[in-house]
Amino acid sequence: MESWKLTWTKLTQLDQSNVQNIPDSTPGVYRLSYLSEDGNRYVFYVGQADDLRGRILQHIQDSEENTCIKTYFVSKPCFFRYAKATSPDVRDAAEKQMYKRYKPRCNERDPGGREDIEVNLT
Amino acid sequence: MTLTICIIAKDGIVLASDSRESATLTANDTVKKIFKLDDHNAMGIAGDGRLAGHFFDVISPQLNFRGGVSNLAEQLRKLGKATFNDFFSHLEPDKRPSLTILLSGYTPENTPAVYQLSSNDNFVPRKSVTGFDCIGIPIIAEYIMNRVYEPEVSYIHAAEMAAFCIKETGSQDRRVGGPTQIATFSNTKAYAELTAEEVSRIEEKCEKIGLAQKGNFYPEEVESGSTTTKEAEKEEIGS
């Protein structure tokens, strides 16, 4: 079992200007959460990208095809956090681990990914 | 081992099972466990799969369907007891292999019913009073069905419930597994088994349903995290 330490960013409001602050061409994994009425933030989507800024920006455009994500974004305060990871295997494993932990409603399928790589999720 | 489930929906009956036959060291995932008796009656089995197959071949030609499912249950009781006594006259009852049957169908008044019959019990029919029944390794399925079942469920969603129960049980008990088999029928719709593709679509939905609430127990930690980004670091074992 390989163990990798990810440095997760602070939970940040999901809006255009905060996403634009992600350094250009940063590869890594991310997750989106919403503020619930109970005051907690629950994860509704997990993903990975070669360019986190570009990918997360796509989610908050009108052209986003995932209607589940769109619904959360327009109806609730949303947040994101990410971790930089260049290795595709580490990204796949982190995405898989997040999927298993959070069972995010807006992920259409189990992302797959190696289960012999362990990462921290916080 | 097995999990076979029968659910009475508002518009039909669903009969479903896994495909696994497991022994101490081996498992086979190709075992058929649900059988059409006629267009509006069916049975599922749990126990010795090979015995069940022959048992079914022997008794099904002798069944008379004119009296509806309750009459069928009585026929199965008599035929089952006689057949088992014939097969295993050389064994004491407590030494005989075990076979449990879920019989489902319609009465002459077009009321759906499910019966459980067991070789351990002289095949005495026991009629379901909940609208569903589970045999084999039923505990997890019974818990789920007690939580989610209502008689108003459509047969399409009852098929999803059945598949969900089988997958959840299989996730905990490796004696249940392999492809899920699902059949549906009603008093007007003939018995039909879902194709592998149809089952696969249902199972994809079940995957999403499975522990859909899990994330509610893991809210984001607001205070954690860094204000700067940093590349992932591989940790040395023991550090």
Short mmCIF file of C-alpha atoms in Angstrom, two decimals, chain B residues 1-3 17-22 27-31 33 163 166-167 169-171 173-182 199 203:
data_model
loop_
_atom_site.label_atom_id
_atom_site.label_comp_id
_atom_site.label_asym_id
_atom_site.label_seq_id
_atom_site.Cartn_x
_atom_site.Cartn_y
_atom_site.Cartn_z
CA MET B 1 -25.64 -20.04 -0.28
CA THR B 2 -28.35 -17.81 -1.71
CA LEU B 3 -30.57 -14.85 -1.40
CA SER B 17 -32.05 -14.02 -6.70
CA ASP B 18 -28.29 -14.07 -6.84
CA SER B 19 -26.44 -16.75 -8.83
CA ARG B 20 -23.84 -18.02 -6.44
CA GLU B 21 -23.35 -21.55 -5.22
CA SER B 22 -20.62 -21.51 -2.62
CA ALA B 27 -17.83 -20.64 -5.65
CA ASN B 28 -19.76 -20.77 -8.88
CA ASP B 29 -21.79 -17.81 -10.13
CA THR B 30 -23.91 -19.43 -12.82
CA VAL B 31 -26.65 -21.11 -10.81
CA LYS B 33 -32.48 -20.05 -8.83
CA ALA B 163 -31.63 -6.02 -6.68
CA ILE B 166 -29.18 -8.74 -3.10
CA LYS B 167 -26.29 -6.39 -3.76
CA THR B 169 -26.26 -8.62 1.17
CA GLY B 170 -23.52 -9.64 -1.26
CA SER B 171 -21.41 -6.71 -0.08
CA ASP B 173 -21.70 -11.92 2.86
CA ARG B 174 -19.61 -13.48 0.09
CA ARG B 175 -21.90 -16.47 -0.07
CA VAL B 176 -24.27 -14.23 -2.03
CA GLY B 177 -23.07 -12.93 -5.36
CA GLY B 178 -22.79 -13.35 -9.09
CA PRO B 179 -25.25 -11.98 -11.63
CA THR B 180 -28.62 -10.98 -10.25
CA GLN B 181 -31.60 -12.78 -11.78
CA ILE B 182 -34.91 -10.92 -11.87
CA VAL B 199 -30.42 -5.92 -14.75
CA GLU B 203 -27.73 -2.38 -10.55
#
